[in-house]
Short mmCIF file of C-alpha atoms in Angstrom, two decimals:
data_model
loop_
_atom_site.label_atom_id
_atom_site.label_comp_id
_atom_site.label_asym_id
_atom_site.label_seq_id
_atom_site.Cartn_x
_atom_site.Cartn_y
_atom_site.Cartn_z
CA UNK A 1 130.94 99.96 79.71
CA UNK A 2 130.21 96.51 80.10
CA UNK A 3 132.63 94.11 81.66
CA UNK A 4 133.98 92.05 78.70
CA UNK A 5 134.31 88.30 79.29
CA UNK A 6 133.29 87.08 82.59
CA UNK A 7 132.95 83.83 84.36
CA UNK A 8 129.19 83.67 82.84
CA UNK A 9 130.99 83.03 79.30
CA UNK A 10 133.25 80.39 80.73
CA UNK A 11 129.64 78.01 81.09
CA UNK A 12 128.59 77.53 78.31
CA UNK A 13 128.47 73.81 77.94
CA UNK A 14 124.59 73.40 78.20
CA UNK A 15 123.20 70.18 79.43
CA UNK A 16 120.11 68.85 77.52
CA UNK A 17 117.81 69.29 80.49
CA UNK A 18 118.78 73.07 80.66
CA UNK A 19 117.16 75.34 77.97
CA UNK A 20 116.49 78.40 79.60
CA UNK A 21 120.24 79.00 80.70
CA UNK A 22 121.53 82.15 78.99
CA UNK A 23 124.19 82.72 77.71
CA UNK A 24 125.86 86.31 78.18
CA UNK A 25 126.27 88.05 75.11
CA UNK A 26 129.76 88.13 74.86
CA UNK A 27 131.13 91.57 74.00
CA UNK A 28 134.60 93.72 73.67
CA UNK A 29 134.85 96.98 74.79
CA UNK A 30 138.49 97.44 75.78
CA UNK A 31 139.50 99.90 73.26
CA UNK A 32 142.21 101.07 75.26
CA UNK A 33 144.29 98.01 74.60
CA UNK A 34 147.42 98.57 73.28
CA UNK A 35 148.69 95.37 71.87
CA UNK A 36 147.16 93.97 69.11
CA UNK A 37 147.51 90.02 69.38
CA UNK A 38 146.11 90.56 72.95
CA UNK A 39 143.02 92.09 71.33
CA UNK A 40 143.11 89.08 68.50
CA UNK A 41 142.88 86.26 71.17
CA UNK A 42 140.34 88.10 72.98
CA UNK A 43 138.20 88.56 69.64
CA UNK A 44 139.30 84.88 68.78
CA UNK A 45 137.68 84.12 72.30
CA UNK A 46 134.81 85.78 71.29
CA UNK A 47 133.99 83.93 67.82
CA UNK A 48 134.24 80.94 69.23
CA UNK A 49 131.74 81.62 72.16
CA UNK A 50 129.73 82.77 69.65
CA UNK A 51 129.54 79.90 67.47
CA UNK A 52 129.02 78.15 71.05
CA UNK A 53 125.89 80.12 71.28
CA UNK A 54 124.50 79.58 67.94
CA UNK A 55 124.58 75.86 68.31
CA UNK A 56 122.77 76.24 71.63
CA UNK A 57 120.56 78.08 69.74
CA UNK A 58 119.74 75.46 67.18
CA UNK A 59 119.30 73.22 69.87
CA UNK A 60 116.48 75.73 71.28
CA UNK A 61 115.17 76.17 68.28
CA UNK A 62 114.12 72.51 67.75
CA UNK A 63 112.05 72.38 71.16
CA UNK A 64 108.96 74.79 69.82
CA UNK A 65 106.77 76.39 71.87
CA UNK A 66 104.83 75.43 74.56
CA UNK A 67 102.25 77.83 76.53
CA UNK A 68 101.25 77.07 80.58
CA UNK A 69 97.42 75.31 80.75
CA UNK A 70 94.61 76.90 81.67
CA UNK A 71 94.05 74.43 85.03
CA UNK A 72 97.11 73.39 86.88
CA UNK A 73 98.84 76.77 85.39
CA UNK A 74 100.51 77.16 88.79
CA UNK A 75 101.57 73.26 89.23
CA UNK A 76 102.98 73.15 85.80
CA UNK A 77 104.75 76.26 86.36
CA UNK A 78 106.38 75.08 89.60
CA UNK A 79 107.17 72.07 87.89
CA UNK A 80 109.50 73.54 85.45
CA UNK A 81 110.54 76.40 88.55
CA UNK A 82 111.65 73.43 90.22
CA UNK A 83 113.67 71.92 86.72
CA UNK A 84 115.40 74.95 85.75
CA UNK A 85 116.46 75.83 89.56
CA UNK A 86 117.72 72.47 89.95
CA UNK A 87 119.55 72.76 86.95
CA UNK A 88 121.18 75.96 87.31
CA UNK A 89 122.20 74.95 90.69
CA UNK A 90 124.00 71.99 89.33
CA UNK A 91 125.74 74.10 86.66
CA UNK A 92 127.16 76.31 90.00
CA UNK A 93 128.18 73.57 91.75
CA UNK A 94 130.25 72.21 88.77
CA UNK A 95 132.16 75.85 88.02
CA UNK A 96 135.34 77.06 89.22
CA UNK A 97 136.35 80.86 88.63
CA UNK A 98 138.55 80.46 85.80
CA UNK A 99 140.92 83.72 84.49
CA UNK A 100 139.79 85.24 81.11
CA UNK A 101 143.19 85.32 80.12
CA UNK A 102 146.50 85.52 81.00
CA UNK A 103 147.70 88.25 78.95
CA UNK A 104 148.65 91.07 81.19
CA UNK A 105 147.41 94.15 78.95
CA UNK A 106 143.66 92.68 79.39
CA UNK A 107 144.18 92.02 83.19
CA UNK A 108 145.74 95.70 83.97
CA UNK A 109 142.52 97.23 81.95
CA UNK A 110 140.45 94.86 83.87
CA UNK A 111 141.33 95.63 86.93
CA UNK A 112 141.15 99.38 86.21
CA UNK A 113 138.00 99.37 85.07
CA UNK A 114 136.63 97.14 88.54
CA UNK A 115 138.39 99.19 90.64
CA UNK A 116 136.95 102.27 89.27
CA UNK A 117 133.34 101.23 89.52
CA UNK A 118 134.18 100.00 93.10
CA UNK A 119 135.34 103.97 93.83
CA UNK A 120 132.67 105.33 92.42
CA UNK A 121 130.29 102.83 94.56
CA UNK A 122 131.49 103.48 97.30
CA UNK A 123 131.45 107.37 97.02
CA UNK A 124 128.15 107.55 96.52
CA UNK A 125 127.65 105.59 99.36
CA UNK A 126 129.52 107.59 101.36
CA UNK A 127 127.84 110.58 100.13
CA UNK A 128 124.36 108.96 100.73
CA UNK A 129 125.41 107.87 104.05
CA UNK A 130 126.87 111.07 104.94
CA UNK A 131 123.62 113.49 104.10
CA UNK A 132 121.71 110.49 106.03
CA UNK A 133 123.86 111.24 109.05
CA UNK A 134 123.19 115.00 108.71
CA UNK A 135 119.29 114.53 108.59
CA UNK A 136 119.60 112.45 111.53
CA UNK A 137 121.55 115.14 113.31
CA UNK A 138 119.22 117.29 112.67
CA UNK A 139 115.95 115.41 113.70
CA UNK A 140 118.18 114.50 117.12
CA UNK A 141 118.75 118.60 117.43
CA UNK A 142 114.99 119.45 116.84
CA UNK A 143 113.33 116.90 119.09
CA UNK A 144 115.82 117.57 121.62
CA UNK A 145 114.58 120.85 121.44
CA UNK A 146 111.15 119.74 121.53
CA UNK A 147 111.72 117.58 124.61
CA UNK A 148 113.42 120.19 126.29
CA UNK A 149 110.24 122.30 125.98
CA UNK A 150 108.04 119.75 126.85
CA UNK A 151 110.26 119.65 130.11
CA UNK A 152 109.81 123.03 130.94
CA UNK A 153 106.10 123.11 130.30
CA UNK A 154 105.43 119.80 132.59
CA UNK A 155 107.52 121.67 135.17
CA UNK A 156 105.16 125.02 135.04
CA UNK A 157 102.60 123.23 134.78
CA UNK A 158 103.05 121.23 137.86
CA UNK A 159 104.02 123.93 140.10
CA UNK A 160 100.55 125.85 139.21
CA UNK A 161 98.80 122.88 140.02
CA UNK A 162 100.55 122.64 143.43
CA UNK A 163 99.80 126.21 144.05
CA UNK A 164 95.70 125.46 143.01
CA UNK A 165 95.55 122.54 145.07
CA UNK A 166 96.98 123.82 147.97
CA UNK A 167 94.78 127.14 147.95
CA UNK A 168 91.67 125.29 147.30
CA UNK A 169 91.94 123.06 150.53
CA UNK A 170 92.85 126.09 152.49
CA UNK A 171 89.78 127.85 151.19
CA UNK A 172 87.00 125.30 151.31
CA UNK A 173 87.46 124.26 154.77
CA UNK A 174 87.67 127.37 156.59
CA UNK A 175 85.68 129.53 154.27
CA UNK A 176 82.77 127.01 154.73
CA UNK A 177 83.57 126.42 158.67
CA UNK A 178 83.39 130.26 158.55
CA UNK A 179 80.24 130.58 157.22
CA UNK A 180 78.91 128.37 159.49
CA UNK A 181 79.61 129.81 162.34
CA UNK A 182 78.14 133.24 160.98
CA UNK A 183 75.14 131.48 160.30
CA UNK A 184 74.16 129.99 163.88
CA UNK A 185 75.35 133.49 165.01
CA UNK A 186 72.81 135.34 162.68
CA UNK A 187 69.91 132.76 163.62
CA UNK A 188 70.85 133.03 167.57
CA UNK A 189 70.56 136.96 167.55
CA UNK A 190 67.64 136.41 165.16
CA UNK A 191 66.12 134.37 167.63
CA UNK A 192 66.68 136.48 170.73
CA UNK A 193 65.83 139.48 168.58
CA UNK A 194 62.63 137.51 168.12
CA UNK A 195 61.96 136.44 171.56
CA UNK A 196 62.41 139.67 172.79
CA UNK A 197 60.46 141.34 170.64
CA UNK A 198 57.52 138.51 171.70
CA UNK A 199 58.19 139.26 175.28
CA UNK A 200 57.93 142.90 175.27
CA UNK A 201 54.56 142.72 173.12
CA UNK A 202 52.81 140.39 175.83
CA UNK A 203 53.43 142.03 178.22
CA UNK A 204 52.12 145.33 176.71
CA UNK A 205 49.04 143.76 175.55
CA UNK A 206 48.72 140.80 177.75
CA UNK A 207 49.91 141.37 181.03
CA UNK A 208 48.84 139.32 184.05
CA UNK A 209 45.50 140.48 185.71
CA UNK A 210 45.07 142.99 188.24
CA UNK A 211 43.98 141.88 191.90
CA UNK A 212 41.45 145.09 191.64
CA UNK A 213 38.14 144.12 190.88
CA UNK A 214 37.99 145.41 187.65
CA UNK A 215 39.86 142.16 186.39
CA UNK A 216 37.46 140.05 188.42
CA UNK A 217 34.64 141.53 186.56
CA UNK A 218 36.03 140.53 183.55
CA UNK A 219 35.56 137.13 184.42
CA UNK A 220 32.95 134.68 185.21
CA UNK A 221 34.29 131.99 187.36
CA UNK A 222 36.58 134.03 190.05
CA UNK A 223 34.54 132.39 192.78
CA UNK A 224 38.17 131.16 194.28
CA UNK A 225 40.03 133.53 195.14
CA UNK A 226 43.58 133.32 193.06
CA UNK A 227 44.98 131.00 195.52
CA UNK A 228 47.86 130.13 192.94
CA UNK A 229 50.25 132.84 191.84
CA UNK A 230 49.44 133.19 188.09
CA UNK A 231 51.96 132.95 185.42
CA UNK A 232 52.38 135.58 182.07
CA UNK A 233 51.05 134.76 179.01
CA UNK A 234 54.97 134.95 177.82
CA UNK A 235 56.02 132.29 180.49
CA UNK A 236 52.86 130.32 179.44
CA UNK A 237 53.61 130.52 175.85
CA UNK A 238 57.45 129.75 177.08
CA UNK A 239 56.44 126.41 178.08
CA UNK A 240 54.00 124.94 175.67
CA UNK A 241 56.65 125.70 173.24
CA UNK A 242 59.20 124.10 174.99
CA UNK A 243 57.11 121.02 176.02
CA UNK A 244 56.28 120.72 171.82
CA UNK A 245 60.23 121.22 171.04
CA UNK A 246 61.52 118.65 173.90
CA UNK A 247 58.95 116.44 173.48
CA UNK A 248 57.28 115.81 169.99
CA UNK A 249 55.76 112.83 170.95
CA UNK A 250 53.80 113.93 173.81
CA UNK A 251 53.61 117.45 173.80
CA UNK A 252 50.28 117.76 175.95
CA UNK A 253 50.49 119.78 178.63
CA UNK A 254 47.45 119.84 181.78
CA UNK A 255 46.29 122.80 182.87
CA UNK A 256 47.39 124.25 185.78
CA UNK A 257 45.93 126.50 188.07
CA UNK A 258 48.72 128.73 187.75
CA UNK A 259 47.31 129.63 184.32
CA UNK A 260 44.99 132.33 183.89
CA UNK A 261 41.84 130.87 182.66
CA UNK A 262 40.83 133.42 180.17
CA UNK A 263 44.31 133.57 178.44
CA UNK A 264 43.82 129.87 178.23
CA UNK A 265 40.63 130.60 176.31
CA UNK A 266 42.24 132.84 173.79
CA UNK A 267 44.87 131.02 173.27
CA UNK A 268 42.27 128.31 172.30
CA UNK A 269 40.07 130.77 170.14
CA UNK A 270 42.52 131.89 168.06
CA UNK A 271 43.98 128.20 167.19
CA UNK A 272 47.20 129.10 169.05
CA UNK A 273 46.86 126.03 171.23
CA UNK A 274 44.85 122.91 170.28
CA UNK A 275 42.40 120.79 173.11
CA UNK A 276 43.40 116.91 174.08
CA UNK A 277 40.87 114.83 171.57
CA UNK A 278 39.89 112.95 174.90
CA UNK A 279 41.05 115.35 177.80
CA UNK A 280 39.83 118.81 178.13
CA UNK A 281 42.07 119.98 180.51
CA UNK A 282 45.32 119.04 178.19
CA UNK A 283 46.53 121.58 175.53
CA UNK A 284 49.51 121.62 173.32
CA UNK A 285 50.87 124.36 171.27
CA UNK A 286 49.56 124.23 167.56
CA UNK A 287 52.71 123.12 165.38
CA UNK A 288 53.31 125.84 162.72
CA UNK A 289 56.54 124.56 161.70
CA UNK A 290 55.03 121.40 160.49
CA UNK B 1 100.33 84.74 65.04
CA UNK B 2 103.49 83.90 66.78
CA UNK B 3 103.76 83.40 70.15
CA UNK B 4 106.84 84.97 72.03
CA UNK B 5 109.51 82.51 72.24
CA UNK B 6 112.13 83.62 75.05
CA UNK B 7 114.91 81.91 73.23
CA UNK B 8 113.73 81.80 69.81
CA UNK B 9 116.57 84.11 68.29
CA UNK B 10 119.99 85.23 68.75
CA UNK B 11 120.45 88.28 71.09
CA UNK B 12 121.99 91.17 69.72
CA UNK B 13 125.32 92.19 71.14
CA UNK B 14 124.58 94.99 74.17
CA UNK B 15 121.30 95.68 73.77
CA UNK B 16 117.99 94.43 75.09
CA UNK B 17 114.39 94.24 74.05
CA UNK B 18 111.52 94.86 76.57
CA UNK B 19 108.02 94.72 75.54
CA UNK B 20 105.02 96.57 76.94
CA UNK B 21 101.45 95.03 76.86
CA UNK B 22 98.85 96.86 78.51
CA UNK B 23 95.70 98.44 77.43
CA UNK B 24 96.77 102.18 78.11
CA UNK B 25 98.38 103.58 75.87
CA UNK B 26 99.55 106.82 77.32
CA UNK B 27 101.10 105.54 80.01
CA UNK B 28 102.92 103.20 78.17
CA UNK B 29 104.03 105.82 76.07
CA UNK B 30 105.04 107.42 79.67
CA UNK B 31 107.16 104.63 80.83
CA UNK B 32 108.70 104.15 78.08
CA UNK B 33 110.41 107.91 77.81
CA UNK B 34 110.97 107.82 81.10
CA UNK B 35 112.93 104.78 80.20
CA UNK B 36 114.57 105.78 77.49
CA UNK B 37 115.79 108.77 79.24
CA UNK B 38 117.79 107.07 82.30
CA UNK B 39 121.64 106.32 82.07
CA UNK B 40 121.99 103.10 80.45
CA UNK B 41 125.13 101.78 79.22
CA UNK B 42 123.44 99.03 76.75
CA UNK B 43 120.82 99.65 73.42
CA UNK B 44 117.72 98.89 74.61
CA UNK B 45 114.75 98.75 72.75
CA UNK B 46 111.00 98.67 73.88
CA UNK B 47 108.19 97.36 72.31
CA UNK B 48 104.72 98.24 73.47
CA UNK B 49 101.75 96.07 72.01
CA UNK B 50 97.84 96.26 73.76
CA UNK B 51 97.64 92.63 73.80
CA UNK B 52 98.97 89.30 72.32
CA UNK B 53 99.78 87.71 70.33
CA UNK B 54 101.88 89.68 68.32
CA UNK B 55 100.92 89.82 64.75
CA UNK B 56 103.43 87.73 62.93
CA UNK B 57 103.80 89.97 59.81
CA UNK B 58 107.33 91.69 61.76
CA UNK B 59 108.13 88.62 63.38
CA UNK B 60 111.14 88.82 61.66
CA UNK B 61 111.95 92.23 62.13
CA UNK B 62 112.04 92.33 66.14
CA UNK B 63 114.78 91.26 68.20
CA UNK B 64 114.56 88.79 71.29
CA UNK B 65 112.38 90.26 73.74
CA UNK B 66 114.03 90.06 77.45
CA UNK B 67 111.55 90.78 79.56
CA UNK B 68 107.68 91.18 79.26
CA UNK B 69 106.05 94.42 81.35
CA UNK B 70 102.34 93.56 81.40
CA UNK B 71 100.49 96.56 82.68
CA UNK B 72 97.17 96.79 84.90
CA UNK B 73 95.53 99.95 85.56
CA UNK B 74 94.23 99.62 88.30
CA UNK B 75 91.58 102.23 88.08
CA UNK B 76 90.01 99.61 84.79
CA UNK B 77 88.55 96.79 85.08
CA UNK B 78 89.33 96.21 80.98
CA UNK B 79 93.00 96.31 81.38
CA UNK B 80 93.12 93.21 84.11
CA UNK B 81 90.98 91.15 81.47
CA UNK B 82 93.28 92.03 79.03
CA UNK B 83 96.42 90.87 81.02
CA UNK B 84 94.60 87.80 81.52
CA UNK B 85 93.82 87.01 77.81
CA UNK B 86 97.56 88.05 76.67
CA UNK B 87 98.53 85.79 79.79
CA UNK B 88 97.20 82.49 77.80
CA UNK B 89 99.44 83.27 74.60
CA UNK B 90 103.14 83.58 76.55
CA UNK B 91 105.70 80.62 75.94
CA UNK B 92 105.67 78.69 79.06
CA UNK B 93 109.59 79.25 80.14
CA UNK B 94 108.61 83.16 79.91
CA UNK B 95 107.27 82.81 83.59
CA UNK B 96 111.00 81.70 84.77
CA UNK B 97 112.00 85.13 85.48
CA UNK B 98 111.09 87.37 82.31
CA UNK B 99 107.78 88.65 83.15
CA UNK B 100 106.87 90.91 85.72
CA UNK B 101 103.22 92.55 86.77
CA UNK B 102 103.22 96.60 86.92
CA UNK B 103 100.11 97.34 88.80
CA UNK B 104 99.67 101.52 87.91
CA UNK B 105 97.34 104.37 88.89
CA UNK B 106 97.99 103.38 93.18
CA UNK B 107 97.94 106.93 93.46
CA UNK B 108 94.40 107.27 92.99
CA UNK B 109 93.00 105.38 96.29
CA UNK B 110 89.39 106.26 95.46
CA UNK B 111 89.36 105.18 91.83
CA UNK B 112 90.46 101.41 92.62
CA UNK B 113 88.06 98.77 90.75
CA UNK B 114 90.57 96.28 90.40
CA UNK B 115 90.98 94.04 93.94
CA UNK B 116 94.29 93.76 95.38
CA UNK B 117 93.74 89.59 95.54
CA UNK B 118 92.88 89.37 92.02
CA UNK B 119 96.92 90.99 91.48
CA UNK B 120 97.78 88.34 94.08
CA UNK B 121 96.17 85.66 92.01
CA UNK B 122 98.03 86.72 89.20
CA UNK B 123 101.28 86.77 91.09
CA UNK B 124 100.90 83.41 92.76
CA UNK B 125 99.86 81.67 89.98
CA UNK B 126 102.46 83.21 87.13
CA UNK B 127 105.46 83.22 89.82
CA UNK B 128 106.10 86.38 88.75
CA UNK B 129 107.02 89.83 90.50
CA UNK B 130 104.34 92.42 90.80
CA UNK B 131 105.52 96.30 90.38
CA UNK B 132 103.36 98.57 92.09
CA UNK B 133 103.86 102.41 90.85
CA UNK B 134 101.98 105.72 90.01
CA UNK B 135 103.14 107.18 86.59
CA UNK B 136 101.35 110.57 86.92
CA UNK B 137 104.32 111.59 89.48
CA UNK B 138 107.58 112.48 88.05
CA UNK B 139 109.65 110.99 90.81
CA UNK B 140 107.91 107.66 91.22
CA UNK B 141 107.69 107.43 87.76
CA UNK B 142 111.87 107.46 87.54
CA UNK B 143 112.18 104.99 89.71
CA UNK B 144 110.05 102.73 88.31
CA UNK B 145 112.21 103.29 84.73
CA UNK B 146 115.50 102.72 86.61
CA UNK B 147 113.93 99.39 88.58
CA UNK B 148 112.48 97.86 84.91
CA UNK B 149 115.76 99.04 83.80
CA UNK B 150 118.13 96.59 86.27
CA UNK B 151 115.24 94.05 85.54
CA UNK B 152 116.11 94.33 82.13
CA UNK B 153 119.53 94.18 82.12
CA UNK B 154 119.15 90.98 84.67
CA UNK B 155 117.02 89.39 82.07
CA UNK B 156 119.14 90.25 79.02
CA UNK B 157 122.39 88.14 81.09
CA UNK B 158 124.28 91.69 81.60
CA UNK B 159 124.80 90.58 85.22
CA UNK B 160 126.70 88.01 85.46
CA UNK B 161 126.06 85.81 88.28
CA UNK B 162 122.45 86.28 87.95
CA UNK B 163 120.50 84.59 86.05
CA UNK B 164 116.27 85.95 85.62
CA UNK B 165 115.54 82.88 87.21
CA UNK B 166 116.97 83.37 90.33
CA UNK B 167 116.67 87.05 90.40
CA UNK B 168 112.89 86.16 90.11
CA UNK B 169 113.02 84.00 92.99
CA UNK B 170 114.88 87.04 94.84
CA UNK B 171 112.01 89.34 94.13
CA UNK B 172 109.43 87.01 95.12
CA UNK B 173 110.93 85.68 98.34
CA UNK B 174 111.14 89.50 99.51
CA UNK B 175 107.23 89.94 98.39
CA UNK B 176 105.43 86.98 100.60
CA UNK B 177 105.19 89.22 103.67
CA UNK B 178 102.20 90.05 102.14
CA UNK B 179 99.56 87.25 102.98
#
């Protein structure tokens, strides 16, 4: 129930330039009172606020009605903000709490009544405050959970990546030294697989010539006797190619005597070794690999 | 026709008048059950009207209206205009505290046709709190009974200590975060 006379009723002297103060309807509600005169000043109290307010009213009444412009609506308004706030806050600084009334029946329902509101307040905000603290509890409890997890993942997580990293090192650089090393192995027993094979088929099917005379026959200019040890085919072959591999830039090579002069000629035939442009008795060894 | 006069009667003792204007009719029918329902411990009684000025036939039959709800859709275009025309036929001293702005439908983000700075317009210019709510949900619905509720009862002089005025200037002062 309402509160019955308050400090709002004491103000009600209105000053001219204040018409949009408002006066508090004043009201009685204390039906618990006992005593009677004490409810006879209080409704005596009452009346005369009352007739207080209905000569305010009249007052009101006379000044008519004004509406806001259509340009300017927000100046004009802040004018009269500015008028009634000034106004107001004049009418504070002239009140003083005053008591309602000294009669001790009103002050000990009073007083009740405040203090009962004020407990009820203040247990719901306990109430409020105490759920709040709950849900709080409980949001610290979950994300502490959540953290915790988050904890235990990073750690997993960091220790596999350790693990990875370390492996992965290990592996790349030996596996790849490793397979290195095969590889020149393969090509070196490729290559003396290859070489040997060479060798053994020149000599089968090239050998050096005979000192009978059928090899003489064979060829036209034997006038000289083979003063000059001759050389195999295989040794021949052995150093073109090593003359083109040590040498690219000059890999011409002069005829020696030591080379059989036929061999010479099929080695030329078949496109195996290549003439000097300028200088028939150079040859170099034709490059395949290019 | 009668324009509202904020102190053109006597109040009645405990109670309070609030009036409604706003083009939709269901919702204002919405608010005001919602409003009716809540815990009160004065008579209150609501008016709703779709636009002013009031036709003065019952001008003598309602009581001093309190406070002034005007409501804006904010899904029509229509109901802005109409809070604009009803704006032009308020008593001046209204705008001290006894009108407020309730700006409904925010639920519906796609549906807005109404711009936020024409609301701001209205607010800056009228001096006047702006209410933003959704009436289709229950809950928000509530709250926005039990806030025009405490408006109400400010504006009526059941708080004493606190005049509309200055409970306006509360409201406002707590708004203009907003640019």
């Amino acid at each position: 129930m309402q509160v019955p006379l308050t400090h709002g009723v004491k103000a009600e002297k209105l000053p001219e330039q204040m018409p949009d103060h408002q006066p508090s309807p004043a009201e009685i509600v204390n039906e618990s009172m006992s005593r009677v005169d004490a409810k006879e000043e209080l409704l005596d109290e009452c009346e005369s606020i009352w007739k207080q307010m209905e000569e305010c009213q009249s007052k009101l009444t006379l000044l008519g009605t004004e509406t806001l412009p259509e340009s300017d609506a927000k100046l004009s308004l802040l004018m009269m903000r500015v008028k009634a706030l000034t106004a107001e806050y004049n009418l504070w600084q002239k009140r003083s709490p005053e008591i309602i009334s000294t009669n001790p029946d009103v002050l000990v329902a009073l007083g009740k009544e405040e203090l009962q509101k004020v407990k009820n307040d203040l247990e719901m905000v306990l109430s409020t405050v105490q759920s709040k603290n709950k849900k709080l509890r409980e949001d610290l409890k979950r994300e502490q959970q959540w953290h915790d997890e988050q904890l235990q993942i990073v750690d997993v997580l960091s220790g596999i990546e350790e693990e990875m990293k370390n492996q992965v090192v290990q592996f790349s650089e030996k596996r790849a030294f490793q397979e290195l090393k095969n590889k020149m192995l393969k090509l070196r027993t490729y290559k003396e697989e290859l070489l040997n094979a060479l060798g053994e088929f020149l000599e089968e099917h090239f050998p050096l010539p005979e000192e009978d005379g059928s090899a003489k026959k064979k060829k036209k200019n034997s006038s000289e006797e083979p003063a000059v040890e001759l050389i195999t085919l295989h040794e021949i072959l052995e150093i073109l190619i090593n003359k083109l591999m040590s040498t690219p830039h000059e890999p011409y090579l002069t005829i020696s005597d030591s080379f059989w002069p036929p061999y010479i000629e099929l080695l030329l035939r078949y496109g195996i070794a290549l003439r000097h442009p300028e200088d028939p008795n150079r040859i170099r060894l034709e490059a395949f690999h290019q | 026709m009668a324009a509202v006069r904020p102190f053109g009667k006597l109040p009645a003792l405990n109670s309070a008048a609030l009036l409604l204007v706003g083009s939709d009719e269901g919702a204002q029918q919405q608010l005001a059950e919602a409003i009716l329902k809540e815990k009160k411990s004065f008579k209150i009684s609501i008016h709703l009207a779709t636009s002013l000025p009031l036709p003065s036939e019952r001008d003598h039959l309602r009581p001093r209206i309190d406070l002034i709800a005007f409501m804006i859709d904010i899904k029509s275009k229509y109901s802005l205009k109409n809070v604009e025309a009803s704006l032009a036929h308020v008593d001046a001293s209204f705008f001290l505290g006894k009108v407020c702005f309730l700006v409904t439908g925010v639920g519906r983000v796609n549906y807005c046709s109404v711009e936020t700075n024409a609301v701001w317009k209205l607010r800056d210019v009228y001096c006047s709190p702006v209410l933003y709510c959704e009436l289709e949900l229950e809950g928000i619905r509530v709250a926005t009974a039990q806030r025009l509720l405490r408006m109400l009862q400010i504006c009526a002089g059941h708080v004493p200590g606190v005049s509309a005025l200055s409970f306006g200037s509360l409201m406002r002062n707590s708004e203009d975060e907003q640019p």
